[in-house]
JSON list of C-alpha atoms in Angstrom, two decimals:
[
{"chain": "F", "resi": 6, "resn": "UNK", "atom": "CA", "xyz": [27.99, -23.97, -24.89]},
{"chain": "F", "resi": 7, "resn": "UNK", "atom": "CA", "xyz": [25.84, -26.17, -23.18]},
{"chain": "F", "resi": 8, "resn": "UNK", "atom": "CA", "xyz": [22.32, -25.09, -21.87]},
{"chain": "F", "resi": 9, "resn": "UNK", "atom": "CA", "xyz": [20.06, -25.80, -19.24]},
{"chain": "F", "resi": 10, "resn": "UNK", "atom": "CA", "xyz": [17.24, -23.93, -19.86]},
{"chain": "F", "resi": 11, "resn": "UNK", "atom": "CA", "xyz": [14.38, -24.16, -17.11]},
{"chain": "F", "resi": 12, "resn": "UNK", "atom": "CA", "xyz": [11.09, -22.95, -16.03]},
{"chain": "F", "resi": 13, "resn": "UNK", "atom": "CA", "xyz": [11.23, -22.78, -12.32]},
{"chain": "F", "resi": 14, "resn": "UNK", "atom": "CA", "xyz": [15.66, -22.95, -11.53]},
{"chain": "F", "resi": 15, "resn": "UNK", "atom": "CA", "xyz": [17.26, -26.35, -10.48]},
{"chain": "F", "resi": 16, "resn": "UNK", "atom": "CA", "xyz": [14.30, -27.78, -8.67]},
{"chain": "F", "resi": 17, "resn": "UNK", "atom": "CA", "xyz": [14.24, -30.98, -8.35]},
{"chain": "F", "resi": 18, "resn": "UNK", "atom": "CA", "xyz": [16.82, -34.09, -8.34]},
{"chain": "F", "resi": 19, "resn": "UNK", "atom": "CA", "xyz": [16.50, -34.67, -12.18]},
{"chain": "F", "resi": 20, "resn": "UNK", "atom": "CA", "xyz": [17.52, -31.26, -13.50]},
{"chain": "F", "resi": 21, "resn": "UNK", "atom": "CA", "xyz": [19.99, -31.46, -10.86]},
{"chain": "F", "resi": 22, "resn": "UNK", "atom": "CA", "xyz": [21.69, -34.59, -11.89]},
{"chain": "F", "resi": 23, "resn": "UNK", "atom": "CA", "xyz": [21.45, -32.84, -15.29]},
{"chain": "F", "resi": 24, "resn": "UNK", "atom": "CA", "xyz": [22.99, -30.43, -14.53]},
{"chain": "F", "resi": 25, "resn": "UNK", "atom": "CA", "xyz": [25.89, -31.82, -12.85]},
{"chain": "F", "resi": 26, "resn": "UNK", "atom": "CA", "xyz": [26.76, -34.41, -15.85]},
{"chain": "F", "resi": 27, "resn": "UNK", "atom": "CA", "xyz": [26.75, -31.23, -18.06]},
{"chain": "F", "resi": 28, "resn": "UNK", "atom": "CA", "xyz": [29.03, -29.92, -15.82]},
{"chain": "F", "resi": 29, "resn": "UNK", "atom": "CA", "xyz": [31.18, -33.02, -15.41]},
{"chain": "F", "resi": 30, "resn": "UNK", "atom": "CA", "xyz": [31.82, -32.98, -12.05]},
{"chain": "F", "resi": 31, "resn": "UNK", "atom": "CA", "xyz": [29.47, -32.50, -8.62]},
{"chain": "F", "resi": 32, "resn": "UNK", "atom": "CA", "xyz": [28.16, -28.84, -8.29]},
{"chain": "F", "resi": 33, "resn": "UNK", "atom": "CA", "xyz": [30.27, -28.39, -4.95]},
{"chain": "F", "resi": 34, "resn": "UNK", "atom": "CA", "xyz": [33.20, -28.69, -7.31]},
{"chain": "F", "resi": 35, "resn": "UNK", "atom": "CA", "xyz": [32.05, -26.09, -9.68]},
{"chain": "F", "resi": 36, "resn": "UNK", "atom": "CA", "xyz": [32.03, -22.30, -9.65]},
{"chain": "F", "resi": 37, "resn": "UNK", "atom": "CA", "xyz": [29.68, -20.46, -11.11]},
{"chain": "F", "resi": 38, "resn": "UNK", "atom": "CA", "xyz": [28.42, -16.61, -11.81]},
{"chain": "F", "resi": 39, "resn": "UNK", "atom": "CA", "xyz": [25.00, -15.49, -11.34]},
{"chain": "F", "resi": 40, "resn": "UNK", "atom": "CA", "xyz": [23.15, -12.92, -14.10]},
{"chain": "F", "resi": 41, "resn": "UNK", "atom": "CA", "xyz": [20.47, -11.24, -12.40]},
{"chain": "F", "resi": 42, "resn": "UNK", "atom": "CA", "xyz": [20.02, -8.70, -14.51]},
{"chain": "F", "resi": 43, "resn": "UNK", "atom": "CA", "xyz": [16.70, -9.55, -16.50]},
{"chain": "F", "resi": 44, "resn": "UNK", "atom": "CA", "xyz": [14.89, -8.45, -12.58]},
{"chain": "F", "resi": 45, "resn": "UNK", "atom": "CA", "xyz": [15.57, -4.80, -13.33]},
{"chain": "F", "resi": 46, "resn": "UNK", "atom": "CA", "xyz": [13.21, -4.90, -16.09]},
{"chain": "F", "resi": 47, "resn": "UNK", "atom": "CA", "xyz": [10.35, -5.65, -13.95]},
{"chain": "F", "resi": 48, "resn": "UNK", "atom": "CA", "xyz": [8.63, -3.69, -10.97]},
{"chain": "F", "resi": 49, "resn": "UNK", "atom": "CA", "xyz": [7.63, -3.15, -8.64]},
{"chain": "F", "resi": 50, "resn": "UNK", "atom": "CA", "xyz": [9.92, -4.62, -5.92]},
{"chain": "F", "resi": 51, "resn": "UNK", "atom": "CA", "xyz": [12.48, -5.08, -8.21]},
{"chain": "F", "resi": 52, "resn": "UNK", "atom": "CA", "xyz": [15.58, -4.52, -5.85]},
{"chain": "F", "resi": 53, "resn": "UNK", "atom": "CA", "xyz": [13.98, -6.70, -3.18]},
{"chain": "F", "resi": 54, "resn": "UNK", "atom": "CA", "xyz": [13.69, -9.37, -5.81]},
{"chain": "F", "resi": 55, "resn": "UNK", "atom": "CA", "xyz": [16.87, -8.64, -7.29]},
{"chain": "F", "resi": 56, "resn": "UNK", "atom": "CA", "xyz": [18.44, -9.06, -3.67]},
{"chain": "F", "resi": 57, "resn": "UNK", "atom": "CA", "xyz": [16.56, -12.54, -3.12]},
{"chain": "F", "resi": 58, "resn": "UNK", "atom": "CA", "xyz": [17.57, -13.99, -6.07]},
{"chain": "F", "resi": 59, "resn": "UNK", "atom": "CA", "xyz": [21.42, -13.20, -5.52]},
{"chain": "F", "resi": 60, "resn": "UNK", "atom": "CA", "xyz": [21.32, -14.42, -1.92]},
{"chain": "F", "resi": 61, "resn": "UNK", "atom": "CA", "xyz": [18.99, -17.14, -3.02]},
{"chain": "F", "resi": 62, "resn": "UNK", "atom": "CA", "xyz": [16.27, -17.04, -1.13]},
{"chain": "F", "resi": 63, "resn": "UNK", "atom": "CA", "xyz": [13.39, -17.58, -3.87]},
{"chain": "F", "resi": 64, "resn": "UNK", "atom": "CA", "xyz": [11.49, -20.36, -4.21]},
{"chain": "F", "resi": 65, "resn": "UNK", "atom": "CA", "xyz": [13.50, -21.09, -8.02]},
{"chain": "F", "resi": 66, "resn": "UNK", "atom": "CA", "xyz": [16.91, -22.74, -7.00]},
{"chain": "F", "resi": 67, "resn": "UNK", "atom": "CA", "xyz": [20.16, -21.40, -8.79]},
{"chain": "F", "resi": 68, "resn": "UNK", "atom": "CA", "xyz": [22.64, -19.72, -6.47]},
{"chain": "F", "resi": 69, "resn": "UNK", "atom": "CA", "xyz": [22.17, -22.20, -3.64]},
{"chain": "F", "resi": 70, "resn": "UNK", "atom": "CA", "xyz": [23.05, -25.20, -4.81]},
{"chain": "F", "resi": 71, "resn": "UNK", "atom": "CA", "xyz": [26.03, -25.39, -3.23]},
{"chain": "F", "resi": 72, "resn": "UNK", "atom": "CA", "xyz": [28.84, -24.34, -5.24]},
{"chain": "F", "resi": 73, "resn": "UNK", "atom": "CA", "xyz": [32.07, -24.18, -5.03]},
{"chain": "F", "resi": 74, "resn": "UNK", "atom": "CA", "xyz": [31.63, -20.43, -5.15]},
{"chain": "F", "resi": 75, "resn": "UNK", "atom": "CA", "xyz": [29.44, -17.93, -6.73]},
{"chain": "F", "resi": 76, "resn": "UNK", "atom": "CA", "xyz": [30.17, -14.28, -7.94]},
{"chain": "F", "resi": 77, "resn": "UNK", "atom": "CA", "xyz": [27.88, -12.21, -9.81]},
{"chain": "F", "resi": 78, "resn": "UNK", "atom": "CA", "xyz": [28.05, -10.71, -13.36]},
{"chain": "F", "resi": 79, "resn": "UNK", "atom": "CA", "xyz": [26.12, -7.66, -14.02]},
{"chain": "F", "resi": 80, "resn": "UNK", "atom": "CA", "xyz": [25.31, -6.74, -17.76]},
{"chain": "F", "resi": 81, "resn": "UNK", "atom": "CA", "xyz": [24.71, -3.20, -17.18]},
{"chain": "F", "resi": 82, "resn": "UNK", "atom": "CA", "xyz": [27.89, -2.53, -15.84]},
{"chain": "F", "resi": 83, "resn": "UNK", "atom": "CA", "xyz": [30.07, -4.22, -18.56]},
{"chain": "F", "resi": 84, "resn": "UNK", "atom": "CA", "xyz": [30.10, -1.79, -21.10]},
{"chain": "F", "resi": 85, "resn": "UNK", "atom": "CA", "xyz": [31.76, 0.97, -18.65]},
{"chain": "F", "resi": 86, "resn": "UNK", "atom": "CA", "xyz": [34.35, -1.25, -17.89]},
{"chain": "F", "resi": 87, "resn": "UNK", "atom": "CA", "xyz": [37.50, -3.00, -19.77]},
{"chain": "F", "resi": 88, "resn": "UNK", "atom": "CA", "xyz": [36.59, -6.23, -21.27]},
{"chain": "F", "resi": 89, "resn": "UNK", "atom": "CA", "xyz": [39.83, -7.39, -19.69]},
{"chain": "F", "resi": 90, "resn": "UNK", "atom": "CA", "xyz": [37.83, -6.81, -16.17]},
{"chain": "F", "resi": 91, "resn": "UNK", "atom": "CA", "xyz": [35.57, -9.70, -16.81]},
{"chain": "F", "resi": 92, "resn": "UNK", "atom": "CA", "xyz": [35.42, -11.95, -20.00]},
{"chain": "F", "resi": 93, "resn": "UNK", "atom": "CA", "xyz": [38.74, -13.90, -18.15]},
{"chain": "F", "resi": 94, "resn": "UNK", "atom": "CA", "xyz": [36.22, -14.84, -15.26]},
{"chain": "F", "resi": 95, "resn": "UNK", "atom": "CA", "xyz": [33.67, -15.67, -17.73]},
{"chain": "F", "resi": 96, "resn": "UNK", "atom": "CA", "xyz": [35.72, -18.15, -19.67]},
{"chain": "F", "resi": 97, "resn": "UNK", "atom": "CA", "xyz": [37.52, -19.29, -16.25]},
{"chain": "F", "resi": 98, "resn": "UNK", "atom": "CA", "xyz": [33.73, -20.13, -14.92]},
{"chain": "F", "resi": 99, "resn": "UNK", "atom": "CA", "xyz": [31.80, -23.29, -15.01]},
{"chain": "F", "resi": 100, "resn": "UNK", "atom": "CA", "xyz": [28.40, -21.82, -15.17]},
{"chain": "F", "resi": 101, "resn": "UNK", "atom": "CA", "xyz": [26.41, -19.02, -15.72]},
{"chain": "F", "resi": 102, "resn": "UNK", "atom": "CA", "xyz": [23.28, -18.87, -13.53]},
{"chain": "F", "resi": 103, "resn": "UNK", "atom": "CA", "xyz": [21.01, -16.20, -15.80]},
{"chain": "F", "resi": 104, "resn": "UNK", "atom": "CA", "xyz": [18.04, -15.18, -13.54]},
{"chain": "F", "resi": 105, "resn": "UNK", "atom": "CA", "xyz": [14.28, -14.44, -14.42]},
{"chain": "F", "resi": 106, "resn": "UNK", "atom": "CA", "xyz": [13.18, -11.22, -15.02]},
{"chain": "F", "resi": 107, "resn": "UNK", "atom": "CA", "xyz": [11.97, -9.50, -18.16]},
{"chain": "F", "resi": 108, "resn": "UNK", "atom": "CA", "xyz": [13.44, -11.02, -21.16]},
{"chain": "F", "resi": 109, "resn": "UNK", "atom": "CA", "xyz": [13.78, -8.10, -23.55]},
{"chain": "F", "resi": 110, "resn": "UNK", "atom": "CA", "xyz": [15.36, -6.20, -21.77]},
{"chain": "F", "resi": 111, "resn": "UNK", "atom": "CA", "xyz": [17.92, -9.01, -20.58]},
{"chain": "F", "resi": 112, "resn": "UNK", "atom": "CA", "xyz": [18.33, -9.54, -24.27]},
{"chain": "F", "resi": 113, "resn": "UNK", "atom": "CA", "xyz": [19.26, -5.92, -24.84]},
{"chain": "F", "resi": 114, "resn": "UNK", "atom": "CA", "xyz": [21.81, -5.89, -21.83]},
{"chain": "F", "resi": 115, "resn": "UNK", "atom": "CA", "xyz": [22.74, -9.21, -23.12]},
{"chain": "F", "resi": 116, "resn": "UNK", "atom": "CA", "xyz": [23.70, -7.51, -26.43]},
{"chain": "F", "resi": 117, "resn": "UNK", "atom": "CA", "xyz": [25.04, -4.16, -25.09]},
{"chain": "F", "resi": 118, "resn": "UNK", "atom": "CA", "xyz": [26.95, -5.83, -22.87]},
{"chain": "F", "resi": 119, "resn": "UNK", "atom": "CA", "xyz": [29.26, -8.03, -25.42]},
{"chain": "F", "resi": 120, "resn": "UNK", "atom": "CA", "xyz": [27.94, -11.24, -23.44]},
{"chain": "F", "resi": 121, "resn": "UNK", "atom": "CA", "xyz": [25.79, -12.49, -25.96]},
{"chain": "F", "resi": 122, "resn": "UNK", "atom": "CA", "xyz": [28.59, -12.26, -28.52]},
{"chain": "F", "resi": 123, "resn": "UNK", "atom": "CA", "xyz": [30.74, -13.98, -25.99]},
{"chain": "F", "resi": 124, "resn": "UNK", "atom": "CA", "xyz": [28.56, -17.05, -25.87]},
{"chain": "F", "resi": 125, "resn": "UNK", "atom": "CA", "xyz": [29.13, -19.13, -28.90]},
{"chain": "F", "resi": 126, "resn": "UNK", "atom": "CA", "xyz": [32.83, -19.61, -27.74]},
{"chain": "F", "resi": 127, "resn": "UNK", "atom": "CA", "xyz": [32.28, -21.02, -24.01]},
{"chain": "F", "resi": 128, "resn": "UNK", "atom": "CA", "xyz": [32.30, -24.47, -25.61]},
{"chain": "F", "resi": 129, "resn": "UNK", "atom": "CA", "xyz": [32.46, -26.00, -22.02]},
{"chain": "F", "resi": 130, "resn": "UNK", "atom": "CA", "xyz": [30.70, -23.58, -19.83]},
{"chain": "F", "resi": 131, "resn": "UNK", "atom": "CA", "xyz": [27.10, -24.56, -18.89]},
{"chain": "F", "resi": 132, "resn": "UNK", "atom": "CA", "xyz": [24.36, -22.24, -19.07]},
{"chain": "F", "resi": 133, "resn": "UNK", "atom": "CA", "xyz": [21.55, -22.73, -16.45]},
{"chain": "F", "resi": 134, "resn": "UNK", "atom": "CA", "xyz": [18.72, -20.06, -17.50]},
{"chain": "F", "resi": 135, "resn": "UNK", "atom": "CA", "xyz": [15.73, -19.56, -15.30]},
{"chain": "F", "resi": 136, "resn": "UNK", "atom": "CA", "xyz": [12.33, -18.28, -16.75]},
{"chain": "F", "resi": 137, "resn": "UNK", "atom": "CA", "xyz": [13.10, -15.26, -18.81]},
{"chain": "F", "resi": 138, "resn": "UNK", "atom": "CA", "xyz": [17.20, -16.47, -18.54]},
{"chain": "F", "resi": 139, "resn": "UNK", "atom": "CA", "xyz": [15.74, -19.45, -20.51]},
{"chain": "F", "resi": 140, "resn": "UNK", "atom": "CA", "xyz": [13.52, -17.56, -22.88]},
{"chain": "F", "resi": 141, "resn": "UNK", "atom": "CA", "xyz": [15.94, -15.13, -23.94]},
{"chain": "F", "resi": 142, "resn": "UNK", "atom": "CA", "xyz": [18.26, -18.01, -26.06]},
{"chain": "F", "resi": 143, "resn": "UNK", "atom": "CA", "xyz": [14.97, -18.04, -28.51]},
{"chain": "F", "resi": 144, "resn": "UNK", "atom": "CA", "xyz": [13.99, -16.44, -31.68]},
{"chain": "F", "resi": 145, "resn": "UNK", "atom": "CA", "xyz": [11.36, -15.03, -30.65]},
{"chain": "F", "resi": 146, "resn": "UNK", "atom": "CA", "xyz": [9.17, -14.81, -26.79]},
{"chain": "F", "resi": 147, "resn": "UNK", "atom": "CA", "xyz": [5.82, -14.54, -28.12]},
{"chain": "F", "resi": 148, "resn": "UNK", "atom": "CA", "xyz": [3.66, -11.25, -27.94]},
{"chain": "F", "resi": 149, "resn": "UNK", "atom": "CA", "xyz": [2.29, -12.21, -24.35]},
{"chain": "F", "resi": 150, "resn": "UNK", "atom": "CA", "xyz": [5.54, -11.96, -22.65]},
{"chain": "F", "resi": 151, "resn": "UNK", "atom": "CA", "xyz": [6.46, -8.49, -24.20]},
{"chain": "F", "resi": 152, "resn": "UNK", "atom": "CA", "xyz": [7.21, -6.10, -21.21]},
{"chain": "F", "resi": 153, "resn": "UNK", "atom": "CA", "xyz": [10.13, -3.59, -21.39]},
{"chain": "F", "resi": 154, "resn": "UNK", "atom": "CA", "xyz": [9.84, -2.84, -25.01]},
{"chain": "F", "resi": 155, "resn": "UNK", "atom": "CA", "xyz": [12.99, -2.61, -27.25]},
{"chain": "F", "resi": 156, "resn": "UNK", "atom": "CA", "xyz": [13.39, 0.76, -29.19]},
{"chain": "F", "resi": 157, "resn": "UNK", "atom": "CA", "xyz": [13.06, -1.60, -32.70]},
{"chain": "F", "resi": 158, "resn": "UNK", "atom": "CA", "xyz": [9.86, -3.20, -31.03]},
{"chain": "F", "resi": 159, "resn": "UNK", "atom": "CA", "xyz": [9.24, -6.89, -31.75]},
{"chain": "F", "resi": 160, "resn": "UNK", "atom": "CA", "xyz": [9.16, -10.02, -29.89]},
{"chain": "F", "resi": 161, "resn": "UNK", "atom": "CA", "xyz": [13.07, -11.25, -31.06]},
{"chain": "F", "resi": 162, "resn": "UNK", "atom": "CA", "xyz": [15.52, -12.41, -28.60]},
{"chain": "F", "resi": 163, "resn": "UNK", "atom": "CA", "xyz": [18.94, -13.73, -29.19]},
{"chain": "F", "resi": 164, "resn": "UNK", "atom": "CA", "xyz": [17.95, -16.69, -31.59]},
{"chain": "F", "resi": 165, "resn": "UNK", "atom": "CA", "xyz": [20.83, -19.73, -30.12]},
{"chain": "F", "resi": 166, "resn": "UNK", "atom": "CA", "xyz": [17.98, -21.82, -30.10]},
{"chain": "F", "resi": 167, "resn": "UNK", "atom": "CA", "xyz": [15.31, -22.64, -32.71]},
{"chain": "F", "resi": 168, "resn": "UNK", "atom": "CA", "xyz": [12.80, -23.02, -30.64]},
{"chain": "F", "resi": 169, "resn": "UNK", "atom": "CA", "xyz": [10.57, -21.06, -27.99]},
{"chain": "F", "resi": 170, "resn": "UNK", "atom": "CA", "xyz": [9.89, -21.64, -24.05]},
{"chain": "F", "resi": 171, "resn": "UNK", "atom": "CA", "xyz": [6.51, -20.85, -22.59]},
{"chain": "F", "resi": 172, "resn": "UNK", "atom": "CA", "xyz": [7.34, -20.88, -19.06]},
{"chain": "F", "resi": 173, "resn": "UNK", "atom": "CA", "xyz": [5.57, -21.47, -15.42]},
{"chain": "F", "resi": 174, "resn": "UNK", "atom": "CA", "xyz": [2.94, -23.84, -17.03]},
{"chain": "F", "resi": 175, "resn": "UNK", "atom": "CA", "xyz": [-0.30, -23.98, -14.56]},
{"chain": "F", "resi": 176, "resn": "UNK", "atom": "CA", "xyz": [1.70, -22.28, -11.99]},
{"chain": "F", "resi": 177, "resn": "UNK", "atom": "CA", "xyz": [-0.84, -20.75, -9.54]},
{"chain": "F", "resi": 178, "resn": "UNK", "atom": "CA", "xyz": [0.81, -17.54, -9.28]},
{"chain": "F", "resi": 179, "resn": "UNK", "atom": "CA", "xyz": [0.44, -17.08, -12.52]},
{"chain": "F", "resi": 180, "resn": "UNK", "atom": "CA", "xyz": [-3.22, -17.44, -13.86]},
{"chain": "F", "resi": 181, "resn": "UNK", "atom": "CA", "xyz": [-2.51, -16.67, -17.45]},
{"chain": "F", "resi": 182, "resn": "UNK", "atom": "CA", "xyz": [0.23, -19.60, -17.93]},
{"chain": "F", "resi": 183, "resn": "UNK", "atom": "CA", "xyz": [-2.57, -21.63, -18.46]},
{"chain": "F", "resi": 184, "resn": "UNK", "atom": "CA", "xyz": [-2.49, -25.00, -21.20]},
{"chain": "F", "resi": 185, "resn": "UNK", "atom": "CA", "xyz": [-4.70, -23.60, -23.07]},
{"chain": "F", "resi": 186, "resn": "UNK", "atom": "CA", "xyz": [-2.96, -20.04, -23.13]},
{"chain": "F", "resi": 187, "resn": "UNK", "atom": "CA", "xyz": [0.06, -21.73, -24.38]},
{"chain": "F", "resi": 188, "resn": "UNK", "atom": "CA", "xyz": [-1.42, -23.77, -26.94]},
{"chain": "F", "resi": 189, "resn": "UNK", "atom": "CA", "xyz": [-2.72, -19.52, -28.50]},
{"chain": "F", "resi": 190, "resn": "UNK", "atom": "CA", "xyz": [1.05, -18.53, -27.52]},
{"chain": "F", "resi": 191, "resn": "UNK", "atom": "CA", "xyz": [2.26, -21.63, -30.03]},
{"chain": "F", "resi": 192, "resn": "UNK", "atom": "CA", "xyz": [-0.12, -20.75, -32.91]},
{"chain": "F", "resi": 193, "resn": "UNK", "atom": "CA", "xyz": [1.19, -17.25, -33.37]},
{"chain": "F", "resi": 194, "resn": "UNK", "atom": "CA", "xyz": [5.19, -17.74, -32.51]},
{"chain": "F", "resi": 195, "resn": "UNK", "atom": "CA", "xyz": [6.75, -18.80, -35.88]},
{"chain": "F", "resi": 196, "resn": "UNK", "atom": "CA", "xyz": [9.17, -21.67, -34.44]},
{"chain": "F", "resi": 197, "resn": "UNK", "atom": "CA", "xyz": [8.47, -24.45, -32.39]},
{"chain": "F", "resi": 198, "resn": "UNK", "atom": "CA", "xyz": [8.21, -24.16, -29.02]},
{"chain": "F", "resi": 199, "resn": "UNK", "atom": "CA", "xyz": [7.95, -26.00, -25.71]},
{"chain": "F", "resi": 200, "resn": "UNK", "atom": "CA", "xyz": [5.79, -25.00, -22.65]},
{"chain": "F", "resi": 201, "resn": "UNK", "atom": "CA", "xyz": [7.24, -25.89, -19.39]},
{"chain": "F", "resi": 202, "resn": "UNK", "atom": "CA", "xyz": [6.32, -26.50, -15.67]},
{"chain": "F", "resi": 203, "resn": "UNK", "atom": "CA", "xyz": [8.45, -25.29, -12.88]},
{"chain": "F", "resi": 204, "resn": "UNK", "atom": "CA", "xyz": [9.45, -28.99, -12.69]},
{"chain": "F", "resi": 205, "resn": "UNK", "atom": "CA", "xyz": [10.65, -29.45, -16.12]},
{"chain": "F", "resi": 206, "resn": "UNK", "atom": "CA", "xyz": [13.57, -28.36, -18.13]},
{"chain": "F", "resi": 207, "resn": "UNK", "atom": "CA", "xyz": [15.47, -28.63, -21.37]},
{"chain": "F", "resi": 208, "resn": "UNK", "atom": "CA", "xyz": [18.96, -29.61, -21.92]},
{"chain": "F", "resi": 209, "resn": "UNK", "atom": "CA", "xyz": [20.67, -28.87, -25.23]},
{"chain": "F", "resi": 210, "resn": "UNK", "atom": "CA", "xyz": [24.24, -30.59, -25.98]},
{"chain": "F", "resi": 211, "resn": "UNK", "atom": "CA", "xyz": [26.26, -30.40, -28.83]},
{"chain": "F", "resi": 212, "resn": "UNK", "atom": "CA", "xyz": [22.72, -29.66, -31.13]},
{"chain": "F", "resi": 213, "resn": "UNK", "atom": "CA", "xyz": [20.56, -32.76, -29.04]},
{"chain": "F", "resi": 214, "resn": "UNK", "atom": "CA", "xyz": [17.89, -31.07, -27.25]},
{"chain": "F", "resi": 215, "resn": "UNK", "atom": "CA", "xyz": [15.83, -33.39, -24.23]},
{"chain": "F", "resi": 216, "resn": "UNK", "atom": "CA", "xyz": [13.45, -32.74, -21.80]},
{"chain": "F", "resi": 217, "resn": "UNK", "atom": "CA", "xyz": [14.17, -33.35, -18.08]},
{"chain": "F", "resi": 218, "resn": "UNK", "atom": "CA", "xyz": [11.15, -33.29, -16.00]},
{"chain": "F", "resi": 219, "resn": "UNK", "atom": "CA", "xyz": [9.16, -34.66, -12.79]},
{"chain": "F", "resi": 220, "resn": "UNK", "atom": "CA", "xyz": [6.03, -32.82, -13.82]},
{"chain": "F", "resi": 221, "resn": "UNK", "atom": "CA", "xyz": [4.58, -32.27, -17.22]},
{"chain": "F", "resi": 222, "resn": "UNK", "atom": "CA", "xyz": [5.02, -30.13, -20.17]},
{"chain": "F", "resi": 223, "resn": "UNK", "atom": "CA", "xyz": [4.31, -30.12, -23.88]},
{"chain": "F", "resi": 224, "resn": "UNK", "atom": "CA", "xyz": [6.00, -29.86, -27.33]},
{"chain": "F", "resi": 225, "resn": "UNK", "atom": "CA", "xyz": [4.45, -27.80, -30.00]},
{"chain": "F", "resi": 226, "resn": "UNK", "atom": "CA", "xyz": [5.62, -28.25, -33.94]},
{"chain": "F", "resi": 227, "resn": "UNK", "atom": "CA", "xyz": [4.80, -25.14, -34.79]}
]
């Protein structure tokens, strides 16, 4: 699998040239299902939000790129249905667009669902995470960005990655994404980890990981 992993969606023309030589051909050729799942584990709001990042009408591009088309996968209704009913469109699908949201409990639908098992053999789907969608592929989030709690507790997400995202550096609507709170968050998360602006991504082919960026961000050894 290849992943796009970003703070702040497809937003500006670097991740999206990224994205579309991951992909191998232009976005408008390119279908692609959106995961919006990870928004249920916030509030309040969250079926507004929900609603606004499906239609795409956030400020964090995904959905309205303009593909080819775009359906919607929704973890939490996987496990009631046959996995005949949707790992086909999965592995027929050129992306998966996997929202922001809280991202424990998009790991745990991620796990209940059978997607995150699924993963490691879509060799040449793309995975565009935004914000939590990003976070999630990590070992662990870091204690600060523990929400919806998991019945085991902890701070462990789905580990595809060996490394950590800190996301929305210096955003302004969020005061507590500061530098300096991400250089505590990278003393106490065990891996190494990256902190990211809403301009900034990270790409990670066949084990090569790069940053893609038009704003700034930082690497921590950890």
């Amino acid at each position: 699998m290849k992943l796009l992993l970003t703070s702040g969606g497809v937003s500006n023309q670097s991740i999206r040239d990224a994205l579309a030589d991951m992909l191998g051909k232009p976005i408008e050729e390119a279908t692609a299902l959106c995961v919006p799942t990870a928004m249920y584990g916030m509030y309040p709001r969250t079926a507004v939000m929900t609603w606004r990042q499906i239609a795409g009408q956030t400020s964090t591009p995904m959905v309205e790129l303009g593909w080819k088309s775009v359906g919607m996968l929704e973890l939490t209704a996987l496990p009631s249905i046959g996995a005949d009913n949707w790992v086909p469109l999965v592995r027929e699908t050129d992306a998966l667009l996997v929202c922001g949201g809280d991202v424990l409990y998009l790991d745990h639908w991620m796990r209940k669902s059978g997607l995150a098992e699924l993963l490691p053999s879509l060799t040449e789907t793309v995975y565009v995470g935004l914000s939590a969608g990003s976070m999630v592929m990590a070992p662990h989030v870091g204690e600060e960005f523990v929400g919806w709690k998991p019945s085991g507790g902890g701070d462990s997400a789905l580990g595809m990655v060996d490394f950590s995202i800190f996301p929305h550096l210096d955003n302004p609507m969020c005061p507590e994404n500061t530098m300096a709170d991400a250089e505590k968050w990278a003393e106490r998360v065990p891996v190494p980890g990256y902190a990211l602006d809403d301009e900034s991504a990270i790409t990670v082919v066949d084990g090569t990981i790069a940053v893609v960026s038009e704003g700034h961000w930082r690497h921590f050894e950890g």
